[in-house]
Coordinates of C-alpha atoms in Angstrom, one line a residue:
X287 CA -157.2 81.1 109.2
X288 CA -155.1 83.6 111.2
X289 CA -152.2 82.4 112.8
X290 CA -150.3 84.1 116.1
X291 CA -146.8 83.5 115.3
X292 CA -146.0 84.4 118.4
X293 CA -148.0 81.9 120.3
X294 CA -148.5 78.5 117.5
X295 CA -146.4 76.1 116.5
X296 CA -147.0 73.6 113.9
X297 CA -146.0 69.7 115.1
X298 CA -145.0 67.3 112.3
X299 CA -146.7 64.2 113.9
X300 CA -150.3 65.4 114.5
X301 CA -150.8 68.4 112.9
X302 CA -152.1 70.1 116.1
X303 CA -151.3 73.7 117.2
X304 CA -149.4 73.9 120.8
X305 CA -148.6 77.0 123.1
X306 CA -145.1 76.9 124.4
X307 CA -143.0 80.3 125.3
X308 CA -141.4 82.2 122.7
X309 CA -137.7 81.9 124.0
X310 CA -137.9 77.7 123.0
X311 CA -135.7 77.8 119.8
X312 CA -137.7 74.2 118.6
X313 CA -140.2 75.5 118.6
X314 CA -139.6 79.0 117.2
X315 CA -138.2 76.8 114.2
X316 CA -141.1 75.0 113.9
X317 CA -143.0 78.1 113.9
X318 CA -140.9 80.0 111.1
X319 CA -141.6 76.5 108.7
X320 CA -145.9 77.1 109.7
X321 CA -145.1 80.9 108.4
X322 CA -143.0 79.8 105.4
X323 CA -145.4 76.7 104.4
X324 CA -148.3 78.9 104.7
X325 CA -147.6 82.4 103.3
X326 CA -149.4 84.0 100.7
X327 CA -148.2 83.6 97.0
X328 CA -146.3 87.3 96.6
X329 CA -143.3 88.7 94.5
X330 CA -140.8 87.1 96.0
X331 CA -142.1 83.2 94.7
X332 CA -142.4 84.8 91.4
X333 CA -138.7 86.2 91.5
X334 CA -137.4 82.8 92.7
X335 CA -139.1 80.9 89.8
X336 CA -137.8 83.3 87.5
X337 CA -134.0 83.5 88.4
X338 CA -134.0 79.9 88.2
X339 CA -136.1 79.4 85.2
X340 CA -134.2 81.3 83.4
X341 CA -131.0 79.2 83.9
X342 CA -133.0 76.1 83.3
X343 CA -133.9 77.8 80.1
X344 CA -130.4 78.2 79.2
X345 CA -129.7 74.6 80.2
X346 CA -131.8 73.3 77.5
X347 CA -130.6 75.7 75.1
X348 CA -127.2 74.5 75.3
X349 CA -127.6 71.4 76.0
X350 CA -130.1 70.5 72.8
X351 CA -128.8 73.1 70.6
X352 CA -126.3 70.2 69.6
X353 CA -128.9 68.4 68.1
X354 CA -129.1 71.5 65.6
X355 CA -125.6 72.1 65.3
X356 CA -124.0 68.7 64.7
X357 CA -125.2 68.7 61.5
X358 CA -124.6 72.4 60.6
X359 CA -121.0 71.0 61.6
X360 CA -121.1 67.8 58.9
X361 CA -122.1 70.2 55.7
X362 CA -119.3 72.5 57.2
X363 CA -116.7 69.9 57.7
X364 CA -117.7 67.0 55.8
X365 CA -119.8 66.2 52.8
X366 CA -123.0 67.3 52.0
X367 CA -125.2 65.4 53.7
X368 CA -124.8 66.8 56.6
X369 CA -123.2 63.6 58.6
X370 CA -120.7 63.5 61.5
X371 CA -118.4 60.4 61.6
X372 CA -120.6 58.5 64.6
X373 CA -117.1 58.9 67.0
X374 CA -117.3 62.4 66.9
X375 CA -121.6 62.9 67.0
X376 CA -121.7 60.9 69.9
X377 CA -118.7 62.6 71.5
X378 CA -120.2 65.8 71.4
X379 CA -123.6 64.6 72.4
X380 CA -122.1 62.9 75.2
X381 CA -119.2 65.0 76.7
X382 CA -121.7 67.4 77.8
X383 CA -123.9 64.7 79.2
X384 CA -120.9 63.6 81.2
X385 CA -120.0 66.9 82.5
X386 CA -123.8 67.2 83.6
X387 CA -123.0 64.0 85.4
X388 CA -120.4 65.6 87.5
X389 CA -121.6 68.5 87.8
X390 CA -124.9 67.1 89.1
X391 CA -122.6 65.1 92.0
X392 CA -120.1 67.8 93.2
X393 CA -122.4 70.9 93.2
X394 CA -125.2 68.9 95.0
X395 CA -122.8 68.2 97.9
X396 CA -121.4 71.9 97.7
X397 CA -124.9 73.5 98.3
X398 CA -125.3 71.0 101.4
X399 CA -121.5 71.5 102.6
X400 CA -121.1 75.5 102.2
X401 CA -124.4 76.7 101.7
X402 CA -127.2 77.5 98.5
X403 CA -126.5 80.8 98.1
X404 CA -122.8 80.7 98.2
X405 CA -122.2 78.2 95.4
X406 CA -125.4 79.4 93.8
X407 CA -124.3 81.5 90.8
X408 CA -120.7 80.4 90.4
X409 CA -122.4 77.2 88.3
X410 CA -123.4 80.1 85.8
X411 CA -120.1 81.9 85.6
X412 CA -118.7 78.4 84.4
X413 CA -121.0 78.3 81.2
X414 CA -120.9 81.7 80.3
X415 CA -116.9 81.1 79.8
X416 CA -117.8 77.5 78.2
X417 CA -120.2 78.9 75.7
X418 CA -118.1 81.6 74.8
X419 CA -114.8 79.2 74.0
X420 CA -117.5 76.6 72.4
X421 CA -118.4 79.3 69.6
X422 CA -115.3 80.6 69.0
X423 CA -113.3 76.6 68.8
X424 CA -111.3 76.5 65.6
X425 CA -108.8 73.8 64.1
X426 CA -105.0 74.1 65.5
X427 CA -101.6 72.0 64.9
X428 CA -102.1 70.8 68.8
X429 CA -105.5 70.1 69.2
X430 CA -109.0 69.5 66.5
X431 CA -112.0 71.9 66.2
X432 CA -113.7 68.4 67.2
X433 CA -111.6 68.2 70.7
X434 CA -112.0 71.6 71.8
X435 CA -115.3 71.4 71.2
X436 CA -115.6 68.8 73.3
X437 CA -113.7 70.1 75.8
X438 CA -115.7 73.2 76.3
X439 CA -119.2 71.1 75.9
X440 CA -117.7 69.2 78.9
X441 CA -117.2 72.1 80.8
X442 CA -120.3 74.0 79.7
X443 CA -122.1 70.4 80.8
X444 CA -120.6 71.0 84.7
X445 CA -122.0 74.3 85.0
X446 CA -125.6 73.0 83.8
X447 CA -125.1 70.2 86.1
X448 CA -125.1 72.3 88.9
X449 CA -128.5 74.2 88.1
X450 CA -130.2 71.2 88.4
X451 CA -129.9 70.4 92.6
X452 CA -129.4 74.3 93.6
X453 CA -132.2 75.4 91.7
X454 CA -134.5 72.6 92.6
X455 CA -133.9 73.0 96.3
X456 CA -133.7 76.8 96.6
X457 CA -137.8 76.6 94.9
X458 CA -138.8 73.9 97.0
X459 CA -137.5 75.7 100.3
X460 CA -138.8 79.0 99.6
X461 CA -142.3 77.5 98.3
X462 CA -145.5 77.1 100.2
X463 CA -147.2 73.6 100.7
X464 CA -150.1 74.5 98.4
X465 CA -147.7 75.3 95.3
X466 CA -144.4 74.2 95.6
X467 CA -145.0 71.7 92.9
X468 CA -146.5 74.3 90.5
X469 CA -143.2 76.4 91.7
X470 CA -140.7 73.9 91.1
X471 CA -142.6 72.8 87.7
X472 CA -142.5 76.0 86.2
X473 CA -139.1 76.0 86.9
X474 CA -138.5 73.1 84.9
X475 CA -140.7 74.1 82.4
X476 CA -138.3 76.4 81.3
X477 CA -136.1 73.6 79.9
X478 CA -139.3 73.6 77.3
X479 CA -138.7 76.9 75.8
X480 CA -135.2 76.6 76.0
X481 CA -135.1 74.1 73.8
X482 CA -137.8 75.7 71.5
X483 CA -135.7 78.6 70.9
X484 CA -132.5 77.1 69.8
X485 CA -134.5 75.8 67.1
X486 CA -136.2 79.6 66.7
X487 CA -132.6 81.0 66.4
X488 CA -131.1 78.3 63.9
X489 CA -134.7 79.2 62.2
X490 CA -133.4 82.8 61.9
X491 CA -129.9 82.5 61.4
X492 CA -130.3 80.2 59.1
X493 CA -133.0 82.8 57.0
X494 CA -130.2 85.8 57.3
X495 CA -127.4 83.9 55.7
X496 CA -129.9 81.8 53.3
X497 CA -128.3 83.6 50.2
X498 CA -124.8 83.4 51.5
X499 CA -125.2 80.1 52.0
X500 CA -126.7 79.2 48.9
X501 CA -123.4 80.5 47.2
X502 CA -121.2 79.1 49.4
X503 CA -121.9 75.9 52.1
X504 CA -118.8 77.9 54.4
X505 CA -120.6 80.2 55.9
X506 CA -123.0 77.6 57.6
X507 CA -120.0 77.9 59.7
X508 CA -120.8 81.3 60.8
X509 CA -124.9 80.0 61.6
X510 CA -123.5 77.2 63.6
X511 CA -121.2 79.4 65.9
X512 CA -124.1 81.8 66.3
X513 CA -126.6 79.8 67.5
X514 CA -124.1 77.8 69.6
X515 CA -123.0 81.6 70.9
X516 CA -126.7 82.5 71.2
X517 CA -126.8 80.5 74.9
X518 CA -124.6 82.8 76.7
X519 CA -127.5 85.8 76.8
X520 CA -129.8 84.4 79.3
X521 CA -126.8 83.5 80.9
X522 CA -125.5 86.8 81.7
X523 CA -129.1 88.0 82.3
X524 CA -130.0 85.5 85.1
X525 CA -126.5 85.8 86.9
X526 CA -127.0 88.9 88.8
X527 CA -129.7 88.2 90.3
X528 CA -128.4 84.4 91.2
X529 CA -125.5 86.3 93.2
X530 CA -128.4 88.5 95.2
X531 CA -131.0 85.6 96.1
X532 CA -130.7 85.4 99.9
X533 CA -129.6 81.9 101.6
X534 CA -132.9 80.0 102.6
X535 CA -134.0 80.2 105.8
X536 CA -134.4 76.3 106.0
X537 CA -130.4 76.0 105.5
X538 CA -129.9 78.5 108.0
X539 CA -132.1 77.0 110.7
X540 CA -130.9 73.4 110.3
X541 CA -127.6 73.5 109.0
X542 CA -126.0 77.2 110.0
X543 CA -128.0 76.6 112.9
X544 CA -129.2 80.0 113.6
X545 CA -132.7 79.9 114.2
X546 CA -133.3 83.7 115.1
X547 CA -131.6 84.7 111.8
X548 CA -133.7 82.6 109.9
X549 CA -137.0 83.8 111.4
X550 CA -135.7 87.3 110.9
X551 CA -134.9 86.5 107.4
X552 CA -138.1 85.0 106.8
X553 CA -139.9 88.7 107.9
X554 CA -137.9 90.5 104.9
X555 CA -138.7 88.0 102.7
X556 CA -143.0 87.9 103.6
X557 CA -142.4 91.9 103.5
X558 CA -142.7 92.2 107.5
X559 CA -139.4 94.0 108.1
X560 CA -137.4 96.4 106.5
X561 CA -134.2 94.7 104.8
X562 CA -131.0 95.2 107.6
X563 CA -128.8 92.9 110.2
X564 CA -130.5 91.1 112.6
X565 CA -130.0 93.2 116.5
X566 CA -129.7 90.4 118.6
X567 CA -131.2 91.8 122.5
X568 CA -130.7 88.9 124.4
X569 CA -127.9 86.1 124.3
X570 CA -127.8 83.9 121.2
X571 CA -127.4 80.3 122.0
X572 CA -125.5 77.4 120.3
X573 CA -128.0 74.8 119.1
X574 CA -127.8 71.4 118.2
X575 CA -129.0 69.9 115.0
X576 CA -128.4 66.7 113.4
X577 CA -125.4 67.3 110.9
X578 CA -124.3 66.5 107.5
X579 CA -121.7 63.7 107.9
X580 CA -120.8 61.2 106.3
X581 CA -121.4 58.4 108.9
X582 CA -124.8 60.6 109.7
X583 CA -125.3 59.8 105.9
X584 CA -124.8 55.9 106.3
X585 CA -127.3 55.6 108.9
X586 CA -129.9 58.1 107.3
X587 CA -130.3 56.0 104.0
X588 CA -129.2 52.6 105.6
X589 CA -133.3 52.7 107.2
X590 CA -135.6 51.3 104.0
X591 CA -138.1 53.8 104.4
X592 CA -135.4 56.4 103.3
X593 CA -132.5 54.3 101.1
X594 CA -135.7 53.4 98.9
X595 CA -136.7 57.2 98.1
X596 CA -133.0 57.5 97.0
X597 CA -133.5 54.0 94.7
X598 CA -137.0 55.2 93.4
X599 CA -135.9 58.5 92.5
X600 CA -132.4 57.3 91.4
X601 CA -133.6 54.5 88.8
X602 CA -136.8 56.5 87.8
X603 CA -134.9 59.4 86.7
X604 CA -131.8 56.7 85.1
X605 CA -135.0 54.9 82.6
X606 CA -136.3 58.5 81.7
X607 CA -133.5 59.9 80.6
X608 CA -132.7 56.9 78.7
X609 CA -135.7 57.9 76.5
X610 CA -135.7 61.1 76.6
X611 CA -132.0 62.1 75.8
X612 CA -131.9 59.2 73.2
X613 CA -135.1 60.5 71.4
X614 CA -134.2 64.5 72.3
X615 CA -130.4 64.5 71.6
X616 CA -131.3 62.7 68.2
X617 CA -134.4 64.3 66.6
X618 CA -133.2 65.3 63.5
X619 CA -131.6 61.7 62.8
X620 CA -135.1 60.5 63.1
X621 CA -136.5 63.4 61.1
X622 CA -133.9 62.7 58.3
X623 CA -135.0 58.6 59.0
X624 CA -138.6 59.4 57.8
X625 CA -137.7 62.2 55.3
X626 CA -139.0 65.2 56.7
X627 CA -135.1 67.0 57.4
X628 CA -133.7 65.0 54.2
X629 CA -133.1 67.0 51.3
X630 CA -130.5 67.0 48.7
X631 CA -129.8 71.4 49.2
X632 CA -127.8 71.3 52.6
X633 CA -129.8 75.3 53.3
X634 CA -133.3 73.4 52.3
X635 CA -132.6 70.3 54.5
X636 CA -131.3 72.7 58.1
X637 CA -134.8 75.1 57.1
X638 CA -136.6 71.6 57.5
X639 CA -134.7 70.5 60.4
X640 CA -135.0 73.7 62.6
X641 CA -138.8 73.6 61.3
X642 CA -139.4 70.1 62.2
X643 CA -138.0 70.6 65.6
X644 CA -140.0 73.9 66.1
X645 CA -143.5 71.6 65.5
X646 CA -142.4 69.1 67.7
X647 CA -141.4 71.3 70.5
X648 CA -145.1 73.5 70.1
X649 CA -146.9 70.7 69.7
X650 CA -145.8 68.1 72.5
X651 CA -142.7 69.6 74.0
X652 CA -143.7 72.9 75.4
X653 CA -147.5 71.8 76.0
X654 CA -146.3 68.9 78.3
X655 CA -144.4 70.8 80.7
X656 CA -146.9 73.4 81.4
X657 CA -150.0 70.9 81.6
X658 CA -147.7 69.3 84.6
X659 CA -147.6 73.4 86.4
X660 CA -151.4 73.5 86.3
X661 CA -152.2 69.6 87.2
X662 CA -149.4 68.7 89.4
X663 CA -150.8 69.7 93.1
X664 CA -153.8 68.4 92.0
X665 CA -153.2 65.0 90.7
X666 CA -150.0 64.5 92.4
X667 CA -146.5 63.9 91.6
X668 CA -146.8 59.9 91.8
X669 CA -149.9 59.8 89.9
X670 CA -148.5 61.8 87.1
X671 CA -145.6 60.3 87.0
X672 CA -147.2 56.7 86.7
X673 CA -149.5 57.5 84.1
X674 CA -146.7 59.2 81.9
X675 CA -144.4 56.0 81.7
X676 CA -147.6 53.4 81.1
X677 CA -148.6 55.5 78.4
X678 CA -145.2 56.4 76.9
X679 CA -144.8 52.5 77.3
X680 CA -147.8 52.3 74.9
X681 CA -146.2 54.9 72.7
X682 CA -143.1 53.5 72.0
X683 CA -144.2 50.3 71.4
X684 CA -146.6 51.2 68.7
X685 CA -143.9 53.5 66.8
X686 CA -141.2 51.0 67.4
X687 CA -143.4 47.8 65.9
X688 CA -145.4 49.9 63.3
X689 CA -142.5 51.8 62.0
X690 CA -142.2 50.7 58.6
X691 CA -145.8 51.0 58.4
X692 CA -146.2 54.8 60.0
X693 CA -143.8 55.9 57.3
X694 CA -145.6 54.4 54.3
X695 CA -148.4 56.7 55.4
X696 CA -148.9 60.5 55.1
X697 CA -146.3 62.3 57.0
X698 CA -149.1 63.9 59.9
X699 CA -149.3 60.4 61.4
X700 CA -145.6 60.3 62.3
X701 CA -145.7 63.6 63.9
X702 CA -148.7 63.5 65.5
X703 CA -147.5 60.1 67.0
X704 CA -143.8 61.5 67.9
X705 CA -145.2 64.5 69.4
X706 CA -147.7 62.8 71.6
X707 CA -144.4 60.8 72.8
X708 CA -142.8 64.2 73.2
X709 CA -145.9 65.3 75.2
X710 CA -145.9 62.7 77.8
X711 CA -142.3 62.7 78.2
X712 CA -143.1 65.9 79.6
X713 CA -146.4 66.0 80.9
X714 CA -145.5 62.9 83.1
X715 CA -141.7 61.8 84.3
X716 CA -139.7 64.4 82.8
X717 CA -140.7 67.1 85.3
X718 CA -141.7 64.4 88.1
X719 CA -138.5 63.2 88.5
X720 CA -136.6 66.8 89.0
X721 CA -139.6 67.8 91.6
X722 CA -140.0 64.9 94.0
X723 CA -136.2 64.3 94.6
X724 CA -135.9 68.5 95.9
X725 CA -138.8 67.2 98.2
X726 CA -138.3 64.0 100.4
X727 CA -135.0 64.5 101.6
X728 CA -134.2 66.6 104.7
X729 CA -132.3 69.5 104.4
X730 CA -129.0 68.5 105.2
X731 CA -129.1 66.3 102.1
X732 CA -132.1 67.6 100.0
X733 CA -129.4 69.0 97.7
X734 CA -127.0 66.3 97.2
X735 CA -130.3 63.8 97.3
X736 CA -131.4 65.6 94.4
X737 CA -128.0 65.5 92.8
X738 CA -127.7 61.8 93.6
X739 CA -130.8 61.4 91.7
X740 CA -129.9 63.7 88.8
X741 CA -126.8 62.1 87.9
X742 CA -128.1 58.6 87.5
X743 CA -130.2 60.5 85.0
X744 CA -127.3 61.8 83.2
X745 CA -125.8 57.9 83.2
X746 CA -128.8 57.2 81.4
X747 CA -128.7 60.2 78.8
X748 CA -124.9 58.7 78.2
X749 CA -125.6 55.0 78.0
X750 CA -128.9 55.9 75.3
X751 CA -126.6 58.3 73.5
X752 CA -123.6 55.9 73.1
X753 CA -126.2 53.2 72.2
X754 CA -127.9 55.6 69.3
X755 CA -124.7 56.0 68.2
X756 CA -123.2 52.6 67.6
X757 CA -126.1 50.8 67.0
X758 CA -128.8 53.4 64.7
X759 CA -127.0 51.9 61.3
X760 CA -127.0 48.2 62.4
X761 CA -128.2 46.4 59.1
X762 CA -127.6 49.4 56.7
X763 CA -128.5 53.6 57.7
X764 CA -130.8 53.9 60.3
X765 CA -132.3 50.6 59.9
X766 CA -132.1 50.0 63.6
X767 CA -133.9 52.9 64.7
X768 CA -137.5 51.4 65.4
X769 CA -135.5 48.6 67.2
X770 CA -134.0 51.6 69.6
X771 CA -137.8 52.4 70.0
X772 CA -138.9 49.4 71.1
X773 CA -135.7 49.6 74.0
X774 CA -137.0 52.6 74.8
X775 CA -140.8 51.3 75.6
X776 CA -139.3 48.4 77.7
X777 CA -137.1 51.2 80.1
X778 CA -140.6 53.0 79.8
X779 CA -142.2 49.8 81.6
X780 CA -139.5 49.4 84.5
X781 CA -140.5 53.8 85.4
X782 CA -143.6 52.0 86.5
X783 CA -142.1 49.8 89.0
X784 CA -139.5 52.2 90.0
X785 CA -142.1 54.8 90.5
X786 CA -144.0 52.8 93.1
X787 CA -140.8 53.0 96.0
X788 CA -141.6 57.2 96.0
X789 CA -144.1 59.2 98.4
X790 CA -147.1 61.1 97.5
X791 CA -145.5 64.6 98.1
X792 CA -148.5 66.8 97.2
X793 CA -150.1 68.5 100.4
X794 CA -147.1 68.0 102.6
X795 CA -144.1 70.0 103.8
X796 CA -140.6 69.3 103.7
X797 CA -140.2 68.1 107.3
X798 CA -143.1 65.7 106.9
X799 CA -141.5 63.9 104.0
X800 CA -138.0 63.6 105.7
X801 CA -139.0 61.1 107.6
X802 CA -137.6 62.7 110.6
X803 CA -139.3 63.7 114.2
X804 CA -139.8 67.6 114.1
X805 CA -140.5 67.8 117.8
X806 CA -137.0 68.1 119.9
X807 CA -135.0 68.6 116.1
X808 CA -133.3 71.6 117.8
X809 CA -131.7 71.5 121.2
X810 CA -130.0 74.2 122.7
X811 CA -126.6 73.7 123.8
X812 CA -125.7 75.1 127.7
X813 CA -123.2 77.6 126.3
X814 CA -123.6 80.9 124.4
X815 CA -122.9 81.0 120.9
X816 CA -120.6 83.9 119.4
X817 CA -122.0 85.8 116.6
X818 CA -120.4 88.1 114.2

């Protein structure tokens, strides 16, 4: 259907058109959303998935790589089988969990306080310097290989925290109704290959320095450093055009409260205008808007309707992440559990390792995440999302309980089992849990809703990691492992519950789910605004 921009407005409530003049800046605003919720699928949607997927990508990367390169680090450091004292496996699992944590909080608020595309970019900046100081951390008289790199993991973790509510809210604002969750998926999805490549490169590394390593274990020091090091390519490459994305015109409508630069923005982005400044013919307006404060907050999530979005997407993310960081951060632990990575040649048992984790990843991992792009505006968020924690309930509970008994049998039935968990993981919560919370919040707190949300995932991620840690040896080495399987089924079974307090977001816009009136959002103030 053609629509007169000019002349129709689109009304949150019921979704009939209405003729007002064109000098009414409500609803001019409301008619820039229509043209931004309705636009055709060009470049510009494929350019914003790909400047943030690629950071996601590198997320991953660095984030999981650790799972590669802790034991790299306990042949180089240690004894030959490959084992970190637990204090300092868990400490570098978890310090850049807890920076993610952080991160996650601070940078959220930022991109609602100062704006997306100002803080956009500079979350980048801090893990290409944290990368770069993780692969080059050596012992000192002041301070151990094991605290630096800890240190730097912590930092690296704060950039990566930030990725997750700037990138997730720049997509969804830029996206049309009919694909934003496809948009924001695919986003995501990137996390997938991210963390198939840091097994690729240890894969590689590993095969360049297989005869240096075989005469000497020290120069799995160089692999490890190199694969750590590896993270800071993508890095660089997606940081450029971070700095050059333009702000989104929903920020600038409802927060910078300048509605005629938005819509002007809005026709360079759809192609309708050439790129330049805005000439403003006629007196530009102050407008109101409801504003990001903090007893605005209070009131905004003190109503039910919208403090439980915040709880649903809060504690759904919190019992995901307890799963999948716990099973994620520690897949070669439970790969050298059931044999597959254990090996008594520390070159023979990292080949497995890398292997192992390259057949999980292609086999669940990467499938999972891109099954959600295609399905996910046409089953809905909700829907997926429920059906991925009842069957990774399931899941769990037969590998926890028939542990002992998977293992006696041929090693196929422990991967094909592991890797439909894997799958799930991702073709159900995993990605559901980053999309919905850049969705039902209004735009003066989408991003730090989303951050909110992200961060109890992180507390998760930390709790299951600190748990793996202390208690995987309980009764003799890795005897408790099916027992952390079964804890992860039951977390598993409260997603369901929690998952029932969140929307339906498929087939709506953002100003529908806010639970806010759209008609009368903007009000002009009597005096003229000054504009540089």
């Amino acid at each position: 259907m053609s629509v007169n921009n000019d002349d129709i407005l689109f009304t949150n409530n019921d979704k009939h058109y209405v003729y007002e003049e064109t000098y009414d800046l409500d609803s001019k605003r409301r008619r820039a959303l229509l043209e931004i919720d309705h636009a055709n699928f060009q470049w510009f949607h494929i350019r914003a998935c790909v400047v943030s997927g690629v950071g996601f990508f590198t997320d991953a990367y660095d984030l999981f790589v650790i799972n590669l390169v802790s034991t790299m680090l306990g042949y180089t450091y240690f004894d030959k089988s490959g084992t970190l004292p637990p204090n300092i496996d868990m400490g570098l699992k978890i310090s850049a969990a807890c920076g993610t944590l952080i991160g996650q909080i601070f940078f959220g608020w930022s991109a609602d306080r100062y704006g997306r595309k100002k803080i956009y970019g500079l979350e980048l900046s801090i893990m290409v310097i944290a990368t770069i100081g993780s692969a080059l951390c050596s012992d000192s008289f002041a301070i151990t290989l094991w605290g630096s790199l800890m240190f730097w993991r912590f930092i690296l973790g704060i950039g990566i925290g930030g990725d997750y509510p700037l990138s997730a809210v720049i997509t969804s604002e830029f996206a049309t109704i009919k694909r934003r969750g496809a948009m924001m998926s695919a986003v995501f999805a990137m996390q997938g290959f991210g963390i198939l490549t840091a097994a690729i490169i240890s894969v590689v590394t590993l095969t360049i320095f297989r005869d240096k390593i075989n005469h000497n274990l020290e120069y799995i020091d160089c692999v490890w450093r190199i694969v750590l090091g590896f993270g800071v390519v993508p890095t660089i490459t997606a940081l450029y055009f971070r700095l050059t994305i333009p702000e989104t015109p929903r920020y600038t409508m409802d927060i910078l409260q300048d509605i005629e630069q938005a819509a002007h923005d809005i026709n360079i982005i759809m192609s309708k205008d050439k790129e330049g400044a805005l000439t403003r013919d006629k007196p530009t307006y102050a407008v109101e808007t409801p504003r990001p404060t903090w007893e605005d907050f209070k009131n905004y999530f003190s109503q039910w309707k919208n403090g439980k979005l915040l709880i649903g997407t809060s504690v759904s993310w919190f019992v995901l992440d307890v799963a999948f960081y716990g099973i994620g951060l520690n897949n070669t632990i439970i790969l050298q559990a059931t044999g597959f990575a254990n090996n008594p040649h520390p070159y023979d048992a990292l080949w497995n390792m890398s292997v192992g984790n390259i057949i999980i990843n292609m086999l669940g991992t990467v499938p999972g995440y891109w099954i959600t792009v295609f399905l996910i505006d046409k089953w809905g968020r909700k829907t997926i999302q429920l059906m991925g924690f009842t069957v990774l309930t399931i899941l769990f509970l037969i590998l926890g309980f028939a542990y002992d008994y998977i293992l006696r049998q041929p090693m196929v039935l422990f991967i094909i089992l592991f890797s439909l968990c894997q799958l799930f993981l991702n073709f159900g919560p995993n990605v559901t849990t980053f999309v919905v919370p850049g969705e039902i919040f209004p735009t003066r707190y989408r991003s730090t809703g989303h951050g909110i949300s992200a961060a109890s995932g992180k507390f998760g991620a930390i709790l299951a990691q600190a748990g793996f840690a202390q208690s995987r040896n309980l009764g003799g080495t890795d005897h408790f492992v099916p027992h952390l399987i079964q804890i992860f089924a039951l977390f598993m079974f409260f997603g369901i519950f929690s998952t029932l307090l969140i929307p339906e977001t498929k087939n709506q816009s953002l100003e529908e789910l806010s639970n806010e009136d759209q008609i009368g959002f903007v009000r002009r103030q009597n005096r003229q605004r000054n504009v540089v």
